[in-house]
XYZ file of C-alpha atoms in Angstrom:
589
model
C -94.064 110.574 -16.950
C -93.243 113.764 -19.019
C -89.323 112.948 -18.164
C -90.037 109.658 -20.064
C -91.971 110.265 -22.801
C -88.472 112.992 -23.380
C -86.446 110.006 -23.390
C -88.438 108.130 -25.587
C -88.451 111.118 -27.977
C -84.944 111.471 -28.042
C -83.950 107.288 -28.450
C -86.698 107.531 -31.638
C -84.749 110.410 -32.698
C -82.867 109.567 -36.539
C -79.331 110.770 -36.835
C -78.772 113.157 -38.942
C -75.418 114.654 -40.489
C -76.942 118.381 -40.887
C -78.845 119.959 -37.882
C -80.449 123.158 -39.859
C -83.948 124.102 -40.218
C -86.103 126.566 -41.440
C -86.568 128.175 -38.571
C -82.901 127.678 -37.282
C -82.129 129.205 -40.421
C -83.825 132.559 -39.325
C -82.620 132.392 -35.811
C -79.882 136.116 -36.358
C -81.464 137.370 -34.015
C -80.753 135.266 -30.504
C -79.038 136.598 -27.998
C -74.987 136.099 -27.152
C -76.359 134.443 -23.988
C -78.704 132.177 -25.861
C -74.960 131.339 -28.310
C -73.786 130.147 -24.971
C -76.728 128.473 -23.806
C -76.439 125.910 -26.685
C -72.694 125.417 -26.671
C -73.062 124.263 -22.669
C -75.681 121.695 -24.217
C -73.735 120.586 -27.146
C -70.591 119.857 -24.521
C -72.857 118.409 -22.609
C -74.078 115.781 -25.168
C -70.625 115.769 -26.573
C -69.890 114.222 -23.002
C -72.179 111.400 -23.515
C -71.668 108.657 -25.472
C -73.771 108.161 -28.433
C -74.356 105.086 -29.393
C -76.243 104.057 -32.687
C -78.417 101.396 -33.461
C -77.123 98.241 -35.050
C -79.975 98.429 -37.073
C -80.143 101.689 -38.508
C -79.187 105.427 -37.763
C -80.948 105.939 -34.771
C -78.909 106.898 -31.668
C -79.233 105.977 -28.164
C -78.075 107.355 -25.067
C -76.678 104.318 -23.624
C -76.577 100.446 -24.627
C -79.505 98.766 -23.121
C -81.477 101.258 -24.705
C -80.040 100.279 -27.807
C -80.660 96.457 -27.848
C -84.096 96.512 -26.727
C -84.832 98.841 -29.972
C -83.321 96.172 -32.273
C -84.338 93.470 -30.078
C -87.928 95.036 -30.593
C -86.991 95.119 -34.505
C -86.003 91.066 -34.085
C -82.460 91.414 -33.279
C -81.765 90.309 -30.039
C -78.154 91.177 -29.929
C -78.005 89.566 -25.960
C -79.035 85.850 -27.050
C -76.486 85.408 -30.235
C -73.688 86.636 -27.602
C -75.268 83.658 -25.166
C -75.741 81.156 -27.738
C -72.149 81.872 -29.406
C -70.318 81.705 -26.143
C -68.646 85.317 -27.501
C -65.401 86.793 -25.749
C -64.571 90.625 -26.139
C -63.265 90.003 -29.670
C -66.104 87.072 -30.730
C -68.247 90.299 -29.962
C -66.764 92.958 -31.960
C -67.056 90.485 -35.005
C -70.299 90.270 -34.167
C -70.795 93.940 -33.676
C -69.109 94.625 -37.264
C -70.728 91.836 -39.175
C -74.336 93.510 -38.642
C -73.367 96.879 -39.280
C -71.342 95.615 -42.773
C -74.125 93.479 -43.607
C -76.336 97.063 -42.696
C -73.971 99.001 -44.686
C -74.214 96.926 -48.037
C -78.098 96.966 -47.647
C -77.503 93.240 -47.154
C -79.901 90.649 -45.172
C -78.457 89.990 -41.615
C -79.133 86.006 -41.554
C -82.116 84.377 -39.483
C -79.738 82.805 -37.142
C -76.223 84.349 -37.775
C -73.858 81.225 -36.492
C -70.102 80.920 -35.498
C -68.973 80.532 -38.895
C -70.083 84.532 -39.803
C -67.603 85.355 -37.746
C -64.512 83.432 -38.418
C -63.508 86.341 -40.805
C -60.866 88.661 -39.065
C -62.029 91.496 -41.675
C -65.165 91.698 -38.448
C -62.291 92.792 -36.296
C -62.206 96.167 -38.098
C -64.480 98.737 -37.456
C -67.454 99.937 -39.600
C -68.029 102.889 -37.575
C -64.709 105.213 -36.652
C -64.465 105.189 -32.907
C -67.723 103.056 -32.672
C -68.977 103.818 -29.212
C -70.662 100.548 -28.884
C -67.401 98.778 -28.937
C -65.529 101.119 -26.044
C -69.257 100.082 -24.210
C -69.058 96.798 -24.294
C -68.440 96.259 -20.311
C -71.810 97.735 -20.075
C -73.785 94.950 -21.763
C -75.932 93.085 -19.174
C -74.749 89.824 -18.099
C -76.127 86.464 -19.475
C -77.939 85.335 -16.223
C -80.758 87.944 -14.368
C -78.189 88.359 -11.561
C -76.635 91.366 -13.364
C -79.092 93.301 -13.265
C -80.476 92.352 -9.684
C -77.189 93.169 -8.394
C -77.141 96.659 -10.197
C -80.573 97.437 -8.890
C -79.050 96.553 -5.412
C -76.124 98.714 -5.740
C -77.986 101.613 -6.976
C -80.478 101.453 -3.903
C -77.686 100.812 -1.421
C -75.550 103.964 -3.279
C -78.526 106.463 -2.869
C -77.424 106.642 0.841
C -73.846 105.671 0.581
C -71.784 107.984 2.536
C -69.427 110.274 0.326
C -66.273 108.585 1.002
C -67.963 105.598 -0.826
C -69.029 107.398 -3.587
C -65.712 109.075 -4.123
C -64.558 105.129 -3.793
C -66.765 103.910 -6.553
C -65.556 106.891 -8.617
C -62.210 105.877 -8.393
C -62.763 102.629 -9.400
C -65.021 103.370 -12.507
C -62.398 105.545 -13.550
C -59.835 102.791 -13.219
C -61.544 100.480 -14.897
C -62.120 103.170 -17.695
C -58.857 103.554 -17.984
C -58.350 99.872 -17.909
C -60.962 99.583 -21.240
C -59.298 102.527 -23.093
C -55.822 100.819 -22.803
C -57.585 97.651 -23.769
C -58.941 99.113 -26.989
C -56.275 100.776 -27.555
C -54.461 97.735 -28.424
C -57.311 96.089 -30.216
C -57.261 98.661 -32.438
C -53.514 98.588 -32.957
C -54.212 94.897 -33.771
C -56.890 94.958 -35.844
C -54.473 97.566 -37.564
C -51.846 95.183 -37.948
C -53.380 92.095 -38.820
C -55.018 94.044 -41.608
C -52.210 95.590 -42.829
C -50.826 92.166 -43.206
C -53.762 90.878 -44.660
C -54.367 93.239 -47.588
C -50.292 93.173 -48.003
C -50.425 90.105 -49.247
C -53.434 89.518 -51.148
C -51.942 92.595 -53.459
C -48.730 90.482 -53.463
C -50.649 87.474 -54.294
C -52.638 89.328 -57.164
C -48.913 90.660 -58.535
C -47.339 87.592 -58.187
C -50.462 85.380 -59.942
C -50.788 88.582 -62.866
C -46.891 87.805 -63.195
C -47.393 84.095 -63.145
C -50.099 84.351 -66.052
C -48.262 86.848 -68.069
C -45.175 84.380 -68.012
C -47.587 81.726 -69.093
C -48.718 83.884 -71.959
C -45.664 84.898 -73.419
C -43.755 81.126 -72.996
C -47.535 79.946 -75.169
C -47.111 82.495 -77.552
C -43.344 81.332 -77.809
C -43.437 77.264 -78.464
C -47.043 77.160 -79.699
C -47.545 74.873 -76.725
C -50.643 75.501 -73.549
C -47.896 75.973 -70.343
C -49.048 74.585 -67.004
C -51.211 76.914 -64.764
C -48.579 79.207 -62.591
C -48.696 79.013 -58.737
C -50.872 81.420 -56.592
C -51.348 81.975 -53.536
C -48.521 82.096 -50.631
C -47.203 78.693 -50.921
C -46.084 80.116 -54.805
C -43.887 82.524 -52.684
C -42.273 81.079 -49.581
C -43.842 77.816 -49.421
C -40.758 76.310 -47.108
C -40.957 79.335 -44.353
C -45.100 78.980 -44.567
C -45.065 75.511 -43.560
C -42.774 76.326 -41.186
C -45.487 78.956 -39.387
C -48.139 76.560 -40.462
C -46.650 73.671 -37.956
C -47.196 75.777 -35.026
C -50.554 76.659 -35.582
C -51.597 73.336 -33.740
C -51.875 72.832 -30.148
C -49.868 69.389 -30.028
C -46.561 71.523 -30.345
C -47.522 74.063 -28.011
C -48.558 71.317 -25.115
C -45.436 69.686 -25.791
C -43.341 72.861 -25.452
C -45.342 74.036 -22.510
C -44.853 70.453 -20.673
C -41.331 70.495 -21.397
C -41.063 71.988 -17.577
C -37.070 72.577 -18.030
C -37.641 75.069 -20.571
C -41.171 76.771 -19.470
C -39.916 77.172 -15.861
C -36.505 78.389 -16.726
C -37.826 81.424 -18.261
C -40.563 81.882 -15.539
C -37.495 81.561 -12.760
C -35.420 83.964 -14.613
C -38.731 86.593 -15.145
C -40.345 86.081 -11.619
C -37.080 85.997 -9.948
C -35.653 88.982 -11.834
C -39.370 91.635 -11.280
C -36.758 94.624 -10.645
C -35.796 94.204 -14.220
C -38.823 93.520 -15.722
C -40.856 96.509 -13.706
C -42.052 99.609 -15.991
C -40.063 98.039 -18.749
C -41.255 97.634 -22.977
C -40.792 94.140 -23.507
C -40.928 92.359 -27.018
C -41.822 88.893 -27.194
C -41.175 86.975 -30.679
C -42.590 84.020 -31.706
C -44.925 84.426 -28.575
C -47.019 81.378 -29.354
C -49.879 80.730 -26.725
C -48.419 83.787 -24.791
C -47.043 82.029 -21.528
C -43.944 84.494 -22.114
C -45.727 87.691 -22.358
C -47.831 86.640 -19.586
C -45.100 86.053 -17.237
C -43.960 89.422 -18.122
C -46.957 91.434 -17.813
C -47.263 89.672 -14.258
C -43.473 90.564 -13.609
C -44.687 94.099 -14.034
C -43.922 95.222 -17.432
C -45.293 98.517 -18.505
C -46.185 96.848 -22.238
C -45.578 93.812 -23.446
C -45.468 93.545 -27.288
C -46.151 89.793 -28.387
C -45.252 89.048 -32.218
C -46.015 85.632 -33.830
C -46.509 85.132 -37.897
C -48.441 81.482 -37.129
C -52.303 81.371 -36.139
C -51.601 80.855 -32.749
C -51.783 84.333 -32.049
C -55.449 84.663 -32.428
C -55.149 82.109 -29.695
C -52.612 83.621 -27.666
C -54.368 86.746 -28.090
C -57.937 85.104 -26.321
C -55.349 83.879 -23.647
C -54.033 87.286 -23.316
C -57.600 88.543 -22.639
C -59.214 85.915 -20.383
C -56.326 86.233 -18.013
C -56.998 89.894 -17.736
C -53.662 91.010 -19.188
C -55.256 92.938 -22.414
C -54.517 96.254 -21.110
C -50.615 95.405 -20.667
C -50.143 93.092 -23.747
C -50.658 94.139 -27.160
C -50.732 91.223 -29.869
C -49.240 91.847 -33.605
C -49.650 88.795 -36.362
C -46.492 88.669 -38.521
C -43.266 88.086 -39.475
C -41.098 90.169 -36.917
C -39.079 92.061 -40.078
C -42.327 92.784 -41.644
C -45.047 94.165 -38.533
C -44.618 97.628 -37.315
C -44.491 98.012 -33.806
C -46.191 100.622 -31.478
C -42.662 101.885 -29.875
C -39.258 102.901 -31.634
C -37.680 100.571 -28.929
C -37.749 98.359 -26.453
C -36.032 97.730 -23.138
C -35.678 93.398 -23.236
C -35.984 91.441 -25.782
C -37.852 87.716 -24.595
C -38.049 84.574 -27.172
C -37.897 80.763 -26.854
C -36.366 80.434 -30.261
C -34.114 77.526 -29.702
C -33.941 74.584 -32.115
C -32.626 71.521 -32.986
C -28.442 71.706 -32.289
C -29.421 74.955 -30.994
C -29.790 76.654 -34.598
C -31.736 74.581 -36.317
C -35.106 76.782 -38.074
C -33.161 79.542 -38.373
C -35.353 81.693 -35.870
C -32.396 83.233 -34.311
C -31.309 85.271 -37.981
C -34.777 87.073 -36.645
C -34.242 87.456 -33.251
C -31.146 88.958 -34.170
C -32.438 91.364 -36.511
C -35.284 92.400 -33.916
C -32.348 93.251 -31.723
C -30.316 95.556 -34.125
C -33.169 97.660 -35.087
C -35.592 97.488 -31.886
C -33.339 97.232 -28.104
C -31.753 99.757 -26.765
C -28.233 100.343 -26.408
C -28.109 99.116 -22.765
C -31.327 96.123 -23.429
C -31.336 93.266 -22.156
C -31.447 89.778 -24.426
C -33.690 86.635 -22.401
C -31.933 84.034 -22.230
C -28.472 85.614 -23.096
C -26.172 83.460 -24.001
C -25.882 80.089 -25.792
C -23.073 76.994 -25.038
C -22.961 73.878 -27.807
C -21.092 70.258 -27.218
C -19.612 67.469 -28.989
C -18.940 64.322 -27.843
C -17.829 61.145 -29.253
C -20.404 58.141 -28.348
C -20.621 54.130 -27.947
C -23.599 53.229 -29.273
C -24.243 49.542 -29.808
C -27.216 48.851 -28.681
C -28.973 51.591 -30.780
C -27.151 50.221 -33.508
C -28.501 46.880 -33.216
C -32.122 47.690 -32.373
C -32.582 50.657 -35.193
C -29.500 49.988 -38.304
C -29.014 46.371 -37.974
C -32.785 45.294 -36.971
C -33.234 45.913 -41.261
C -31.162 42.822 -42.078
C -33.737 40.175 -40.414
C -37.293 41.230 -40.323
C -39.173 38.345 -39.195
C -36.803 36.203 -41.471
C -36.584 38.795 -44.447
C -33.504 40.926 -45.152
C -34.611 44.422 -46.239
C -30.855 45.633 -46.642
C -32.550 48.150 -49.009
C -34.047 49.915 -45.825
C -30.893 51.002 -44.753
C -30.122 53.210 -47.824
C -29.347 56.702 -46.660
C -29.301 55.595 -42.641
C -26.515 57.307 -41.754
C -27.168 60.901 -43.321
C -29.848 62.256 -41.216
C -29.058 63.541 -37.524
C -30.936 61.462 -35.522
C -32.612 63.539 -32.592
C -33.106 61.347 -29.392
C -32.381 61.172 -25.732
C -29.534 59.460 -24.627
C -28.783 57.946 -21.614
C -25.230 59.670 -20.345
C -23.724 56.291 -20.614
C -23.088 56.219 -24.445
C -20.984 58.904 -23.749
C -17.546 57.539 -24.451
C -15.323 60.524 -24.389
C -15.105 64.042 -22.682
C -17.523 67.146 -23.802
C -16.133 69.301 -25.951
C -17.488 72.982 -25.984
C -17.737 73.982 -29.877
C -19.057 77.396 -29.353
C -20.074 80.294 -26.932
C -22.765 82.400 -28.357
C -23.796 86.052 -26.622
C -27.122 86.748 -27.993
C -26.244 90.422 -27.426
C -23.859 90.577 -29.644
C -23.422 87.550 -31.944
C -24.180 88.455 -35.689
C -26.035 86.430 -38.356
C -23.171 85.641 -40.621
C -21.259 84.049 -36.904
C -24.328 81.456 -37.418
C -22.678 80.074 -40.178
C -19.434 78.435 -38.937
C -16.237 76.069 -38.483
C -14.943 74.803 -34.755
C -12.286 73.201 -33.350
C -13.027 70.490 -30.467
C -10.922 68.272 -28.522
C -11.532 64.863 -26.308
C -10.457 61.699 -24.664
C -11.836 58.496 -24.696
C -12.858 57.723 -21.175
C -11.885 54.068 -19.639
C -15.170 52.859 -20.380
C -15.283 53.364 -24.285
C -15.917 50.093 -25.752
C -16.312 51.363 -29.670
C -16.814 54.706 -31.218
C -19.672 54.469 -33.264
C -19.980 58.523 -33.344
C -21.172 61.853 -32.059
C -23.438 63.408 -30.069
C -24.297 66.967 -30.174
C -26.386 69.624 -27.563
C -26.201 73.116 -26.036
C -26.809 74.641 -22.833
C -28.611 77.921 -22.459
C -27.922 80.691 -19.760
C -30.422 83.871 -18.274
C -27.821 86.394 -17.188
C -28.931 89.463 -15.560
C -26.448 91.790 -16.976
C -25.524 92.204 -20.752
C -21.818 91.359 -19.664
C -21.151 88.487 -17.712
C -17.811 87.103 -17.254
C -18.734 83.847 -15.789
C -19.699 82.298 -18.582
C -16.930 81.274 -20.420
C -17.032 78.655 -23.554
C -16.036 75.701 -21.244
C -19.120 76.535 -18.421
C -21.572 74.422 -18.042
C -25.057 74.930 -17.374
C -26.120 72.801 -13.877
C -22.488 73.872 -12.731
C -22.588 77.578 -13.317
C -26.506 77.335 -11.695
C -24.796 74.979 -8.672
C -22.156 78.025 -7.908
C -25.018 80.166 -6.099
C -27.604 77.577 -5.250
C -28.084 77.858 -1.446
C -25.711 81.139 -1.020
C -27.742 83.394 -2.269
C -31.824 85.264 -2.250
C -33.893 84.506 -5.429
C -32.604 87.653 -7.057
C -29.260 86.523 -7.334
C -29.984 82.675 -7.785
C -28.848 81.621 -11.228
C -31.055 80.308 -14.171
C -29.814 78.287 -16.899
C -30.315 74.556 -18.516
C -29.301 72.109 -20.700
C -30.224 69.614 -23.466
C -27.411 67.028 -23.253
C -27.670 63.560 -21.521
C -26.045 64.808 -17.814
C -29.416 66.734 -17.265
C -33.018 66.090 -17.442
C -34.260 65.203 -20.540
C -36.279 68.269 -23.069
C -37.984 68.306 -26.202
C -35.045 69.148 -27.836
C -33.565 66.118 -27.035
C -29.562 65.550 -28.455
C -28.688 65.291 -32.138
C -27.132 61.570 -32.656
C -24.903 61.306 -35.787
C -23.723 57.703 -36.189
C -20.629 56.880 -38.139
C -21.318 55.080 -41.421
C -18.598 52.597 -41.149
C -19.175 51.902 -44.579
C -16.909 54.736 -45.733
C -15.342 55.555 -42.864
C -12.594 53.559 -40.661
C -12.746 53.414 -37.579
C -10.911 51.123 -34.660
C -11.623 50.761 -31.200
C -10.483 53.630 -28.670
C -8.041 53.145 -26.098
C -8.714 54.682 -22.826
C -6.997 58.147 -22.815
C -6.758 58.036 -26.386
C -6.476 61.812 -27.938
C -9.471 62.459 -30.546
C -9.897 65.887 -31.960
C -11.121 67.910 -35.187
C -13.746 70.794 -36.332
C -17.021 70.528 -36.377
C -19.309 72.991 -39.078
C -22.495 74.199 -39.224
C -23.689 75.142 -43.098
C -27.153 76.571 -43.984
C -28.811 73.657 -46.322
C -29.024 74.128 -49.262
C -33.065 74.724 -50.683
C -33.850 74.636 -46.799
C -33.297 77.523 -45.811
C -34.296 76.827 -42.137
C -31.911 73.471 -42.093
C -29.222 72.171 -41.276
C -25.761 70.292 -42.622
C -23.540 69.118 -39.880
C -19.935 68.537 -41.233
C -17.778 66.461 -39.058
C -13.526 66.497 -39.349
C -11.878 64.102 -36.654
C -8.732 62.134 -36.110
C -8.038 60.038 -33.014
C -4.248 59.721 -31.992
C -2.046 57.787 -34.297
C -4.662 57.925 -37.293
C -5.557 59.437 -40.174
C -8.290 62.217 -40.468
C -11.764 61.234 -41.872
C -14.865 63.300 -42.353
C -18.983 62.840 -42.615
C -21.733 64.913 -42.825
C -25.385 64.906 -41.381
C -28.317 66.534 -42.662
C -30.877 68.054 -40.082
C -33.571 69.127 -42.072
């Protein structure tokens, strides 16, 4: 009973910054060995953690103790965590709202609810290195069967032999181990998210203090009130934040993740390839709902660093976590140029940045500048190399069910609806058919060492009208991606093609060696990237019907578009054998 009512004393105990007393004030004359006496106890309690109420300044020995003091005071930390349905980050919110709401002297609401704790300002600390936080595997589970089974353990350890003690040591030590790496990269996060945060709400305040003082001086200038200047983000990159904006929804994600050609391509390549992936740093761009980094940290990666600037990583960040990878997988919110990573470099770059025609978005200008500052000299870039196509294509039947269908709508011409048909790249899947003439490879990109201003370009292409072409009505475009083990690989050359360079080791070879690579155009099965259709507007251009064998050949250009920066204008050159050279563009914006 005396050992309790000690405990008791010491949980009811108030923090205090200064330890001094009057009579510790007079205390010259103790002994050396006394001196020592106390520092063994202050190690001691240095050892243990001390955690401090949520409530006020008391401090605790260990967590329970803790929340049935404030539960006591008519907090009961336990049944908002039950109630909320609150993962490891849902409970440092939690953890940080009270003690801010504490700090400011404010009321902590009757019934705090979800929406307290949307703010990610929770996800910094209050307290530096608050112990409660690094406890948080302690807190007793939402059923009774916690505790029964600790009560069990703790009766069936009092006469475990040693060897299962020294066990159960082991393991608590893992698992501590496990936590510190775990918070670790919370913090790390919260860092970076916050950083980003406060970044640009200062650049918000200069740009809207700019704004207004622009305002003010063109008033005081004509006489005349000027129109309120833009704030907020969309005032300074309004095109890229929509952009990061339209893959904050799930729809695009399910889509991507369903697209099985793509997803499984890079989970062949990673789970095929663990050798390369084992021990490795591994940076993940534009992770989205983390299926990359998680394929990684299961390949054996030593860290996996997961960068996305949309939303989704506070969801890819909860995926991260429930799938046990938090220790292995840190999560950073923002633009790739702008976060600062945890590591000067990193062993393999990983990112599904592939558009539309391949470069469409403009993700890869990133990608690329993530690889000149961040992999090492020998790194290795996932997937690694990039094939585009031309084609010319027969195309009647789209014709007449999408261009023509305008001229009799249920008796009605609306000729009008047709204006501008022919400018935009059309992006659908096409049956192989409508293929009238041999691929033509346009371009062989090797992410390793391909530069941004080779993104901008002219080709040449050449083709033949097969036998079966029955009109040219214009071209379709797609690309083929490969996962090459080595940063040089001679095998794939700008005329290789995806199934057929995959085809050379199929069945001749263990799963190390087996090839990974796939492709968008008609010949395969269809993705979400489907094939960019541009359809001749015969309008302005003149065109006659091929002959089998016929020669057709010409350039093909890709040019940034103008006031989009993450479009596209497709420029066109051809001449088939015996005619004159004519040219279109597309727009694929």
């Amino acid at each position: 009973m005396a050992a309790q009512m000690s405990t008791s004393a010491a949980q009811s105990e108030p923090r205090r910054d200064n330890y001094s007393s009057g009579s510790d004030a007079g205390s010259d004359s103790s002994s050396s060995g006394d001196e020592d006496e106390w520092q063994d106890q202050e190690e001691e309690q240095e050892e243990a953690p001390a955690i401090i109420s949520l409530l006020d300044d008391h401090v605790f020995p260990d967590v329970v103790s803790m929340l049935n003091y404030c539960k006591d005071k008519g907090l009961d930390f336990l049944a908002i965590r039950d109630r909320l349905n609150l993962d490891f980050y849902g409970l440092i919110k939690l953890i940080n709202f009270i003690r801010s709401k504490v700090h400011e002297g404010a009321a902590i609401p009757t019934e705090i609810t979800a929406a307290d704790l949307e703010d990610d300002k929770y996800l910094k600390p209050v307290l530096d290195d608050d112990a409660l936080i690094f406890c948080l595997d302690d807190l007793p589970e939402s059923s009774g069967a916690g505790a029964e089974a600790s009560t069990a353990d703790a009766e069936k350890g009092a006469g475990a032999p040693v060897d299962e003690l020294i066990q159960k040591n082991a393991e608590l030590q893992a698992r501590l181990e496990q936590l510190s790496k775990q918070f670790s990269n919370y913090r790390l996060a919260v860092q970076q998210t916050l950083d980003q945060r406060w970044q640009a709400d200062d650049d918000d305040k200069d740009a809207a203090s700019k704004g207004k003082a622009t305002a003010a001086a063109a008033a005081a200038t004509t006489g005349m009130p000027s129109a309120p200047a833009p704030e907020g983000p969309a005032a300074k990159d309004g095109a890229s934040d929509y952009y990061f904006e339209s893959y904050a929804h799930n729809d695009i994600h399910e889509t991507m993740l369903k697209d099985t050609v793509r997803t499984e391509a890079y989970r062949d390549f990673i789970y095929q390839n663990k050798d390369l992936f084992a021990g490795k740093v591994v940076l993940d761009i534009g992770c989205g709902t983390g299926i990359l980094s998680m394929f990684c940290a299961k390949a054996g990666a030593k860290q996996v660093i997961a960068v996305d600037r949309s939303e989704i990583i506070d969801k890819a960040r909860e995926n991260i976590y429930a799938n046990g990878l938090s220790d292995v997988i840190v999560t950073l919110k923002g633009r790739i140029e702008e976060v600062i990573l945890p590591v000067e470099k990193v062993d393999i770059i990983v990112s599904e940045w592939m558009g539309y025609c391949l470069l469409y978005e403009a993700m890869l200008n990133s990608v690329l500048w993530a690889r000149d500052k961040y992999l090492t000299p020998q790194g290795l870039m996932v997937p690694s190399h990039g094939n585009m196509w031309i084609a010319p294509v027969s195309e009647q039947e789209y014709i007449a069910e999408y261009i023509d269908f305008w001229r009799d709508v249920y008796g009605f011409d609306m000729k009008v609806m047709q204006k501008g048909i022919y400018q935009d790249c059309r992006m659908e899947v096409r049956p192989a058919e409508t293929v009238c003439g041999t691929p033509a490879s346009f371009g062989l990109l090797d992410f390793h060492t391909v530069k941004v201003e080779d993104l901008t370009f002219t080709a040449k292409w050449a083709s033949t009208f097969s036998d079966k072409a029955e009109s040219h009505d214009g071209f379709l475009a797609w690309w083929d991606v490969f996962f090459a083990r080595d940063r040089v690989d001679e095998s794939i050359k700008i005329d290789t093609k995806a199934q057929e360079w995959v085809a050379e080791t199929k069945g001749k070879c263990g799963d190390r060696d087996a090839r990974v690579a796939f492709t968008t155009g008609p010949f395969g099965e269809p993705t979400h990237w489907r094939q960019g259709l541009m359809l001749l507007d015969k309008n302005k251009v003149k065109v006659t019907k091929p002959a089998p064998g016929q020669k057709i050949a010409g350039e093909i250009e890709y040019i940034t578009a103008e006031n989009h920066e993450r479009g596209l204008n497709l420029r066109v050159t051809w001449a088939a054998e015996g005619e004159k050279e004519q040219t279109q563009t597309w727009l694929l914006h």
